[in-house]
mmCIF file of C-alpha atoms and ligand atoms in Angstrom:
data_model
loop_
_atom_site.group_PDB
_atom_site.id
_atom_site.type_symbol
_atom_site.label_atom_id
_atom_site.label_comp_id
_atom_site.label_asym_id
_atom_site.label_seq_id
_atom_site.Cartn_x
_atom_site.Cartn_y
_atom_site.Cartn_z
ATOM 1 C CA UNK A 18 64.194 -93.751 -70.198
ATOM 2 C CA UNK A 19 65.063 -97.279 -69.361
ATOM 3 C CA UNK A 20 66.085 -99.347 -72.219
ATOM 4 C CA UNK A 21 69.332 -101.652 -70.201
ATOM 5 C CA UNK A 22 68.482 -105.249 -68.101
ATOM 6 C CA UNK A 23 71.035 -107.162 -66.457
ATOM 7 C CA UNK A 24 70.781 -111.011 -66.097
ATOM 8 C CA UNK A 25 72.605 -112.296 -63.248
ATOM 9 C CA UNK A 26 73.029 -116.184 -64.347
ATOM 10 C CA UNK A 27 76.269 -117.180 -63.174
ATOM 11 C CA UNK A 28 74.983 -118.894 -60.438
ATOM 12 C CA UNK A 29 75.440 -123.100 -60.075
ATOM 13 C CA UNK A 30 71.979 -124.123 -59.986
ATOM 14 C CA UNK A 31 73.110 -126.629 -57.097
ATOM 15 C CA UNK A 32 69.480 -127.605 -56.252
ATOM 16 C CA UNK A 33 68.908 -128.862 -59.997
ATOM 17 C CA UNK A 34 71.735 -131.200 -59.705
ATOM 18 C CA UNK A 35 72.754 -133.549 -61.633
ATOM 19 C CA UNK A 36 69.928 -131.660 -64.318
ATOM 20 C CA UNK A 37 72.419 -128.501 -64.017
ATOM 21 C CA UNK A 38 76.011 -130.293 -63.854
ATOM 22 C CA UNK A 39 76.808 -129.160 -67.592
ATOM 23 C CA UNK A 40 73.706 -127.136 -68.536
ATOM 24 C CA UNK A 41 72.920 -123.735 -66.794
ATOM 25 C CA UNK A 42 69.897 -124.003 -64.670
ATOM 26 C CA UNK A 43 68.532 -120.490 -66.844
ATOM 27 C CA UNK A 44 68.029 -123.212 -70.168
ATOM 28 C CA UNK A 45 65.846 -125.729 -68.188
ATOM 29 C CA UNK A 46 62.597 -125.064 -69.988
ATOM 30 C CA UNK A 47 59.359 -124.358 -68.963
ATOM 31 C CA UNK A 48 57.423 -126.617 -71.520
ATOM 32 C CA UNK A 49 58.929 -125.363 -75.005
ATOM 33 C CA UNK A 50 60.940 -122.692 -73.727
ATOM 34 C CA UNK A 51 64.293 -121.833 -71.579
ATOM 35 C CA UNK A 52 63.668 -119.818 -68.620
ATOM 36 C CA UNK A 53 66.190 -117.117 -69.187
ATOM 37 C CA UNK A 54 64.021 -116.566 -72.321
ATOM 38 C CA UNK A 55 60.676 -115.488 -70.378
ATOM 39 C CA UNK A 56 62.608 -113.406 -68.672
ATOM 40 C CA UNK A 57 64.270 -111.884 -71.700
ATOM 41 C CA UNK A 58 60.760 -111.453 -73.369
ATOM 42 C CA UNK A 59 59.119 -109.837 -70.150
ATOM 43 C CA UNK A 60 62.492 -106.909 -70.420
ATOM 44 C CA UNK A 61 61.636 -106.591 -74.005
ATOM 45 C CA UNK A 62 58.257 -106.203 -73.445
ATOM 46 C CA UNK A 63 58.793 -103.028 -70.607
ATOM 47 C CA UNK A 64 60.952 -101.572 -73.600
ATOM 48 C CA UNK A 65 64.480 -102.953 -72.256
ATOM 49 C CA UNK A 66 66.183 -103.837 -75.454
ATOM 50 C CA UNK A 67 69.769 -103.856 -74.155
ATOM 51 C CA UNK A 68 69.898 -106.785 -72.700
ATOM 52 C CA UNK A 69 73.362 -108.020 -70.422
ATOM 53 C CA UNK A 70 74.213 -111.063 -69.273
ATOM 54 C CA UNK A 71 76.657 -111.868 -66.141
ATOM 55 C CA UNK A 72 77.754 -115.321 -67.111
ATOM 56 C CA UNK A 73 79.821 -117.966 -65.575
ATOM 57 C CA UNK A 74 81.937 -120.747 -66.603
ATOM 58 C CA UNK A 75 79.794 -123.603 -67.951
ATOM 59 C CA UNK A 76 77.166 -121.276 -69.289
ATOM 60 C CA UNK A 77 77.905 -120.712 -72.900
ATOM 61 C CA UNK A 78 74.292 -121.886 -74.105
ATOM 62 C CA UNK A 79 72.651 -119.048 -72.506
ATOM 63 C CA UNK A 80 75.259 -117.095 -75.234
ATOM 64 C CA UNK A 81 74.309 -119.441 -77.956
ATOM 65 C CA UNK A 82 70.734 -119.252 -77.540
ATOM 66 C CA UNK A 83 70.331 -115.731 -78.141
ATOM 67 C CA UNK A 84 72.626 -116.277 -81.465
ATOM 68 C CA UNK A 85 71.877 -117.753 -84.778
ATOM 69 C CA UNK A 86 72.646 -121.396 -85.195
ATOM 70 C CA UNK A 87 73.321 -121.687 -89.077
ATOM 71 C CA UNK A 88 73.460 -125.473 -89.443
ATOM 72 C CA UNK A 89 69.648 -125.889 -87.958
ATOM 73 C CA UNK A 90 68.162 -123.055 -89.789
ATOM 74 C CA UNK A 91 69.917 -124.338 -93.179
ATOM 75 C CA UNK A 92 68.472 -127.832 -92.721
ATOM 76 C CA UNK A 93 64.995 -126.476 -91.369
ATOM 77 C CA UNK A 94 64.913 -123.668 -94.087
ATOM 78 C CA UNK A 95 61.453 -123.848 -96.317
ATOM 79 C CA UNK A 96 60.481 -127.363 -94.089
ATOM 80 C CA UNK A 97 57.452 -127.107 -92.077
ATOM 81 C CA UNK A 98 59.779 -127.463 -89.011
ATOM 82 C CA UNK A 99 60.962 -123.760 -89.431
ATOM 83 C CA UNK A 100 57.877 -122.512 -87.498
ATOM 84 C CA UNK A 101 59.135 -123.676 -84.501
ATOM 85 C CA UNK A 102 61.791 -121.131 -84.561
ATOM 86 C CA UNK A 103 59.776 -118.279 -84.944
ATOM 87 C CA UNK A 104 59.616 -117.092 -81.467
ATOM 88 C CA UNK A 105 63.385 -117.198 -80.651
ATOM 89 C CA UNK A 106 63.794 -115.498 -83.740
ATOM 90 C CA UNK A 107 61.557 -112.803 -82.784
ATOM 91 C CA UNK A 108 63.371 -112.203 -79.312
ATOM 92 C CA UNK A 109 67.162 -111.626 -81.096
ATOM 93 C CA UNK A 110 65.402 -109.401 -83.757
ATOM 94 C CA UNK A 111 63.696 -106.975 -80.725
ATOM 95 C CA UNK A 112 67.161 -107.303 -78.715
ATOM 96 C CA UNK A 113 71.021 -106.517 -78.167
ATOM 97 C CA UNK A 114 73.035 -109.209 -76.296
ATOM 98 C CA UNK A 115 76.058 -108.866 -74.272
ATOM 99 C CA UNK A 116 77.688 -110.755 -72.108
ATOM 100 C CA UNK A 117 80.076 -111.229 -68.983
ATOM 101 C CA UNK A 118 81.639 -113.247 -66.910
ATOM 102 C CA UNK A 119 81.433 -113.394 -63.347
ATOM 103 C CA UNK A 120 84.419 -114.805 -62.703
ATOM 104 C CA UNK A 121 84.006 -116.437 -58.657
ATOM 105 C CA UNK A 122 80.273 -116.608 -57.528
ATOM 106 C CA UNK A 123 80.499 -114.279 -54.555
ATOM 107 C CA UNK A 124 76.874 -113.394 -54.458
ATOM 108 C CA UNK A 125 74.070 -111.897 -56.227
ATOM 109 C CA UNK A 126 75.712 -108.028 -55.118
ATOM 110 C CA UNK A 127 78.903 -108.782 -56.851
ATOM 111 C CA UNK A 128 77.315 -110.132 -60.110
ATOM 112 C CA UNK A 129 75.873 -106.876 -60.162
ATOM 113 C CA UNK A 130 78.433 -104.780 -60.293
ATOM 114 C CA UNK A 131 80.577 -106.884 -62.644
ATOM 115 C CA UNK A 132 78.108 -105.842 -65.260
ATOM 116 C CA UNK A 133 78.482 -102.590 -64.330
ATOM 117 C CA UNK A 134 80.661 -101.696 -67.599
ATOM 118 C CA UNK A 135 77.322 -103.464 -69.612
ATOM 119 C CA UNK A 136 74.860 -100.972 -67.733
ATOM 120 C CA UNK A 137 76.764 -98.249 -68.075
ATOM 121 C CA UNK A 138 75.594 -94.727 -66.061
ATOM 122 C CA UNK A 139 71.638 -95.018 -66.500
ATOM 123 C CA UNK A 140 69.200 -96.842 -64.359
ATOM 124 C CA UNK A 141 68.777 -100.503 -65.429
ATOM 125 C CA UNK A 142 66.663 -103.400 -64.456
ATOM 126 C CA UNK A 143 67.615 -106.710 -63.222
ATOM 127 C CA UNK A 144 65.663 -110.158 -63.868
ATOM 128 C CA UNK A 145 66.538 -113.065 -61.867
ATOM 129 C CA UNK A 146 65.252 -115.587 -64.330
ATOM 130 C CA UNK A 147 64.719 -118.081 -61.821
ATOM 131 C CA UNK A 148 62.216 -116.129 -61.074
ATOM 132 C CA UNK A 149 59.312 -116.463 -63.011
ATOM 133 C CA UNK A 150 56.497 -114.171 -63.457
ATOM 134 C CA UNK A 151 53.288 -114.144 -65.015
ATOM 135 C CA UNK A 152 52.163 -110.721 -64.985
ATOM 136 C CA UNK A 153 48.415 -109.601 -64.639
ATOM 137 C CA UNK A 154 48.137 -107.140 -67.866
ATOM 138 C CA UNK A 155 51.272 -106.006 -68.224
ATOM 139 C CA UNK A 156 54.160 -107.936 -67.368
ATOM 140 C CA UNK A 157 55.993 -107.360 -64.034
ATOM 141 C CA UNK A 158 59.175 -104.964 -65.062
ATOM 142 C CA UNK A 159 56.371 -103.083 -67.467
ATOM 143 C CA UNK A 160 54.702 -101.708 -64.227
ATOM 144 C CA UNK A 161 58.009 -101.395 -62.356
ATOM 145 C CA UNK A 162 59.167 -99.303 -65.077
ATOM 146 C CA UNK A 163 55.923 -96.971 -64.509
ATOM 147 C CA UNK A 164 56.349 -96.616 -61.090
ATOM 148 C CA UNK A 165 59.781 -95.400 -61.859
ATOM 149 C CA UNK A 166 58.763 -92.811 -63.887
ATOM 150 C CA UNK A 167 56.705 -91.320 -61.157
ATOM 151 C CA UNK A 168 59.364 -91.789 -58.248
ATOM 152 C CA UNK A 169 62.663 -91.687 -60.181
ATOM 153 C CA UNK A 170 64.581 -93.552 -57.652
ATOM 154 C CA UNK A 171 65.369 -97.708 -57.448
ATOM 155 C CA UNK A 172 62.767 -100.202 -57.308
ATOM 156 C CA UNK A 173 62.388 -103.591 -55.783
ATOM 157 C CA UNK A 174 59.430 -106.546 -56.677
ATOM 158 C CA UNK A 175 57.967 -107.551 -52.802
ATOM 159 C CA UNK A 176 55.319 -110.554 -52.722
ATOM 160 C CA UNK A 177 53.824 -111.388 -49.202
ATOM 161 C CA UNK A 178 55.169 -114.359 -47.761
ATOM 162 C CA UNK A 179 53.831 -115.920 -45.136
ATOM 163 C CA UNK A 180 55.270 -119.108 -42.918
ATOM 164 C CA UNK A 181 58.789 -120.168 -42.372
ATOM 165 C CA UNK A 182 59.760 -119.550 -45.967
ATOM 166 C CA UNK A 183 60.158 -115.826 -45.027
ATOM 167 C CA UNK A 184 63.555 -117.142 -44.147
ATOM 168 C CA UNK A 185 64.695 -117.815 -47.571
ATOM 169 C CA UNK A 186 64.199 -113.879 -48.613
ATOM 170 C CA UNK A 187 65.414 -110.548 -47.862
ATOM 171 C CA UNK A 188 62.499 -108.829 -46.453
ATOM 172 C CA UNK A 189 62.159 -105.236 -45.991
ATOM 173 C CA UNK A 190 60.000 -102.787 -43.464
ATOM 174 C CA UNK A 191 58.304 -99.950 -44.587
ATOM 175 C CA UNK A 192 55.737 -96.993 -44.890
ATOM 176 C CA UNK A 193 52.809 -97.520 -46.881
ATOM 177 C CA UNK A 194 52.736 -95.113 -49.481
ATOM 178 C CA UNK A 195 49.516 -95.971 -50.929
ATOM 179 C CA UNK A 196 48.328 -99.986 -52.299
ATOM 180 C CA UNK A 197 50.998 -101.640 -52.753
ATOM 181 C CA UNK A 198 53.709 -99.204 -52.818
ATOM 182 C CA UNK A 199 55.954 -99.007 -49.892
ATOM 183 C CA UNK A 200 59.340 -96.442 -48.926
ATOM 184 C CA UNK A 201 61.689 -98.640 -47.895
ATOM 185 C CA UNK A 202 62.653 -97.874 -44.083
ATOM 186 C CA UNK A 203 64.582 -101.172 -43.395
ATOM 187 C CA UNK A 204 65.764 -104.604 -45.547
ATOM 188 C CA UNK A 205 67.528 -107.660 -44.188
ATOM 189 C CA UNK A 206 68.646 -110.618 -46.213
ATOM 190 C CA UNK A 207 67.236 -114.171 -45.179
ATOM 191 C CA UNK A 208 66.061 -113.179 -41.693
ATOM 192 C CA UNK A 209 65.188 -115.688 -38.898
ATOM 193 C CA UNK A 210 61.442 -115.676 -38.963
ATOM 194 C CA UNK A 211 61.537 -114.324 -35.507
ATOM 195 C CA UNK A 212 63.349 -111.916 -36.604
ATOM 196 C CA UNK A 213 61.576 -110.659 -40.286
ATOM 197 C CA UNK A 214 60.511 -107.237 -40.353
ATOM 198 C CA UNK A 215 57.702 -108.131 -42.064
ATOM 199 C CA UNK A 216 55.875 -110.603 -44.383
ATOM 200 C CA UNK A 217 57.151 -108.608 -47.511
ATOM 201 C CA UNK A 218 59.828 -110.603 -49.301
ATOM 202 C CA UNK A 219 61.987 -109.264 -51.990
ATOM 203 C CA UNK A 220 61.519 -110.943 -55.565
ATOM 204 C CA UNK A 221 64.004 -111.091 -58.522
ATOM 205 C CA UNK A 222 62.794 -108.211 -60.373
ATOM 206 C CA UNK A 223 64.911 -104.700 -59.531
ATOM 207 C CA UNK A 224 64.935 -101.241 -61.250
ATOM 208 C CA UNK A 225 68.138 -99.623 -59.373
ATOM 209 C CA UNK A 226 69.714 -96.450 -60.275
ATOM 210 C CA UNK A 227 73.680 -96.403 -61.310
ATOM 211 C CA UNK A 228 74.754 -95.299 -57.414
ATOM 212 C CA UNK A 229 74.598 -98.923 -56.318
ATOM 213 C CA UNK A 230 77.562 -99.489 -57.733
ATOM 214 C CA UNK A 231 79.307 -97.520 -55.793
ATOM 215 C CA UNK A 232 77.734 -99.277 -52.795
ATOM 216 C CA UNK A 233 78.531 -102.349 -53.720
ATOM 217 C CA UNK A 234 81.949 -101.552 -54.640
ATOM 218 C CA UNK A 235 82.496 -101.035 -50.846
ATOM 219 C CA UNK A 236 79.585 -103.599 -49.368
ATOM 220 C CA UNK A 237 81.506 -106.183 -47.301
ATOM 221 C CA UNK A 238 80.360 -110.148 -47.936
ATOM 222 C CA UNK A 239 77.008 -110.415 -45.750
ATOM 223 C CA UNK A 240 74.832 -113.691 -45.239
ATOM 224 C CA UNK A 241 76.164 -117.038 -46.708
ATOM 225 C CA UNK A 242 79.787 -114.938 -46.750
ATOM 226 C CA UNK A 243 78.172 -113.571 -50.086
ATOM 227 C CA UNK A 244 78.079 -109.517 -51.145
ATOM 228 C CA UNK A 245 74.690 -109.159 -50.585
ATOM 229 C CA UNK A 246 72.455 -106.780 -53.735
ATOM 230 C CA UNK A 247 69.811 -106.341 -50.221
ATOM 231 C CA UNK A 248 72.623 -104.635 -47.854
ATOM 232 C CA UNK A 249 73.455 -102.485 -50.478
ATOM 233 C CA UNK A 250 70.217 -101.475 -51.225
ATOM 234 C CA UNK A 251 69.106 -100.676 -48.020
ATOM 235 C CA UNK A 252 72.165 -97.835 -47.963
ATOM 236 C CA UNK A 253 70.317 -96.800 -50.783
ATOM 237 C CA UNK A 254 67.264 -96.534 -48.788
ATOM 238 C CA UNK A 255 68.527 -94.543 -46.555
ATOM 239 C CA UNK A 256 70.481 -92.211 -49.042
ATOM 240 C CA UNK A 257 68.004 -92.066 -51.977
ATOM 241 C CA UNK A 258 64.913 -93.826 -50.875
ATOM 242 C CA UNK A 259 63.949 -97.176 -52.398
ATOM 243 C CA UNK A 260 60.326 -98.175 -53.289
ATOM 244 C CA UNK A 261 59.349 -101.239 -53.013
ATOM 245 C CA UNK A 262 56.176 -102.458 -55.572
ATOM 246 C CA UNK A 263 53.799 -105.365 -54.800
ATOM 247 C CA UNK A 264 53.496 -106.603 -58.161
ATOM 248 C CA UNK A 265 50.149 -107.717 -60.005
ATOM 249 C CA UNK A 266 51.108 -110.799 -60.974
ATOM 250 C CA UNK A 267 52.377 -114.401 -60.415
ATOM 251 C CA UNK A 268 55.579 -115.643 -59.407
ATOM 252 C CA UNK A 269 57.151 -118.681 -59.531
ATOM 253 C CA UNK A 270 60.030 -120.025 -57.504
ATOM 254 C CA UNK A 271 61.633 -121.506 -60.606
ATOM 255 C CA UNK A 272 65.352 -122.122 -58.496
ATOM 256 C CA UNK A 273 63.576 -124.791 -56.274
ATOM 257 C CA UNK A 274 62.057 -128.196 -57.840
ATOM 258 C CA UNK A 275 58.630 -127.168 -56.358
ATOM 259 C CA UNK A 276 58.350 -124.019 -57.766
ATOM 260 C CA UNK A 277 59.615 -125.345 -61.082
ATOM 261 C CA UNK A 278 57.000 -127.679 -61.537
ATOM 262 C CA UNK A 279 54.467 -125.642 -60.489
ATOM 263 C CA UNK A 280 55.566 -123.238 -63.290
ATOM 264 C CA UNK A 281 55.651 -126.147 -65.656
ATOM 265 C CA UNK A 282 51.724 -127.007 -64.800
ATOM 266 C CA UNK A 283 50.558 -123.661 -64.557
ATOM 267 C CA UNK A 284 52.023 -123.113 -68.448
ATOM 268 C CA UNK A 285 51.257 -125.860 -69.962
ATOM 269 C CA UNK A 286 47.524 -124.991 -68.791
ATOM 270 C CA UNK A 287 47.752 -120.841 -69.075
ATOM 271 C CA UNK A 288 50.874 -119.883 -70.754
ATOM 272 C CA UNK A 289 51.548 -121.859 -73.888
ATOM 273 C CA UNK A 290 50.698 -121.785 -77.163
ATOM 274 C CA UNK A 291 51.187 -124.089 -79.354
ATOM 275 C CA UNK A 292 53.204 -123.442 -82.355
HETATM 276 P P1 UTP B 306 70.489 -118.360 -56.436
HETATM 277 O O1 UTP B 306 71.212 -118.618 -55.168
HETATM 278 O O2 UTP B 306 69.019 -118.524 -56.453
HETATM 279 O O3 UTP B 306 71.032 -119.253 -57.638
HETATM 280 O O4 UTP B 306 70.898 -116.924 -56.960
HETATM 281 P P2 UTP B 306 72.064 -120.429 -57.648
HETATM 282 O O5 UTP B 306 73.220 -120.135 -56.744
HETATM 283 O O6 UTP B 306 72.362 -120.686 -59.084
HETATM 284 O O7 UTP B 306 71.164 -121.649 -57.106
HETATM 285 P P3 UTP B 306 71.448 -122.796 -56.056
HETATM 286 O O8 UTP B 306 71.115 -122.194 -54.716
HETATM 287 O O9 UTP B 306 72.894 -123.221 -56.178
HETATM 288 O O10 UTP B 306 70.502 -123.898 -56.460
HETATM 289 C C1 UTP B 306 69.961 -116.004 -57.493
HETATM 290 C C2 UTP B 306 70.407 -115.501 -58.858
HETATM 291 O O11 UTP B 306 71.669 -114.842 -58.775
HETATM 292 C C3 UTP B 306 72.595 -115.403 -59.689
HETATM 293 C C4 UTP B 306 72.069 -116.799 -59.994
HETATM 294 O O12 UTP B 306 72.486 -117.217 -61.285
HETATM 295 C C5 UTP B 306 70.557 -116.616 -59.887
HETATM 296 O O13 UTP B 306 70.018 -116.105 -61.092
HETATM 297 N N1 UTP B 306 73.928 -115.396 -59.059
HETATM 298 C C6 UTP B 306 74.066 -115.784 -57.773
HETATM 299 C C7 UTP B 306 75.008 -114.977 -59.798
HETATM 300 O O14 UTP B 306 74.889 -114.614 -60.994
HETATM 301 N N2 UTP B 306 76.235 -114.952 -59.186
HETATM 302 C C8 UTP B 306 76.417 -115.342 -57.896
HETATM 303 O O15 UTP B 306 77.566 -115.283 -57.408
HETATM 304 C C9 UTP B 306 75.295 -115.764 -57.174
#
């Protein structure tokens, strides 16, 4: 059973600048609500209620989001404003919230495996909530949690991407195991085009098994001088296997001002509700 998720969010959010100067890039919001929070709701809803952040200086309203702010609810209590609260309320009732600090951004690999301690010795997931997805039926970690039960071994999100934007990913090779579902014979991180593997790009949504931090206690920085979560993974593929899943879904590129309002349009029309 997987019931731990580990939110990398230390990161700077340079490319929301000056937007992400004092607030963390994982509380813009996507119409009504703060990114890290559909990403928080997605874990919940694959049955991942211990939830762990990897913070960062800078970043306490990530904390304070997921905690009760006593002076709003006392002036909202019994007003017809309170509704608006519901939903957040709802998310710290179905979860438990701990947090860490990253404390120098040396890549996504290392933010890892500083919340090791918050993981502990089962398999987790990780959601990059920059990342945003939209799953089709269930949401994306949901059916990366299924496919774990039938191949008991660390799982990686893959969309196609076609076009020079391959670049931007780590992209993996592999062997069709049936629709979708790939063993993982090669990964590199942010490849030349020329030089991609394939068209299958790696997503922020992982399922990996306790040994990779082991790995990554011994990965040396790759790409960008960073410890890369992709070289140590594709040890893992060679040790353990690694599947990676083409989700059914959507995904937005939430980390780029593009992507981000692309998100924004596409829930505003699809997504939201509102209150
Ligand atoms: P990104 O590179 O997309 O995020 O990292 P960033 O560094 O915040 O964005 P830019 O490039 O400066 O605009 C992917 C994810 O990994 C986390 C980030 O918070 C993001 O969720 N991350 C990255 C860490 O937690 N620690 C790191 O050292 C690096």
């Amino acid at each position: 059973m997987i019931n731990r998720c580990l939110f990398p969010v230390a990161g700077y959010g340079t490319r929301f600048l000056p937007a992400t100067k004092s607030m963390p890039k994982e509380m813009l919001p996507i119409v009504n609500k703060p990114l890290v929070q559909y990403g928080v709701e997605e874990a919940l809803d694959a049955g991942l209620d211990q939830i762990g952040f990897v913070t960062g200086r800078g970043k306490r309203a990530i904390a304070d989001h997921f905690d009760v702010n006593y002076e709003l609810e006392h002036q909202i209590k019994g007003t017809g404003k309170e509704k608006y609260l519901s939903c957040i309320r709802g998310v710290m009732d179905r979860g438990v919230f701990s947090f860490t600090r990253q404390s120098e951004m040396k890549g996504l690999g290392d933010a890892i495996l500083t919340g090791q301690r918050l993981m502990g010795t089962e398999p987790f997931g990780v959601i990059l909530s920059d990342d945003l997805c939209f799953g089709d039926g269930s949401g994306v970690m949901a059916q990366m949690v299924k496919l774990y039960e039938e191949f008991q071994c660390s799982i990686i999100a893959i969309q196609e991407i076609d076009g020079d934007d391959i670049e931007k990913f780590g992209v993996i090779a592999g062997d069709k195991v049936r629709d979708g579902v790939y063993k993982v014979t090669d990964m590199v991180e942010k490849p030349a085009k020329e030089d991609a593997p394939s068209n299958l790009a790696i997503i922020g949504r992982y399922i990996l098994t306790p040994d990779i931090f082991d790995v990554l206690g011994w990965t040396p920085p790759g790409k960008n001088g960073e410890v890369q979560l992709t070289d140590a993974l594709k040890v893992l593929s060679k040790t353990q296997g690694v599947i990676a899943y083409k989700f059914k879904g959507l995904r937005f590129d939430c980390g780029s001002i593009d992507g981000f309002v692309e998100a924004t349009n596409y829930a505003y029309k699809n997504v939201y509700k509102p209150i």
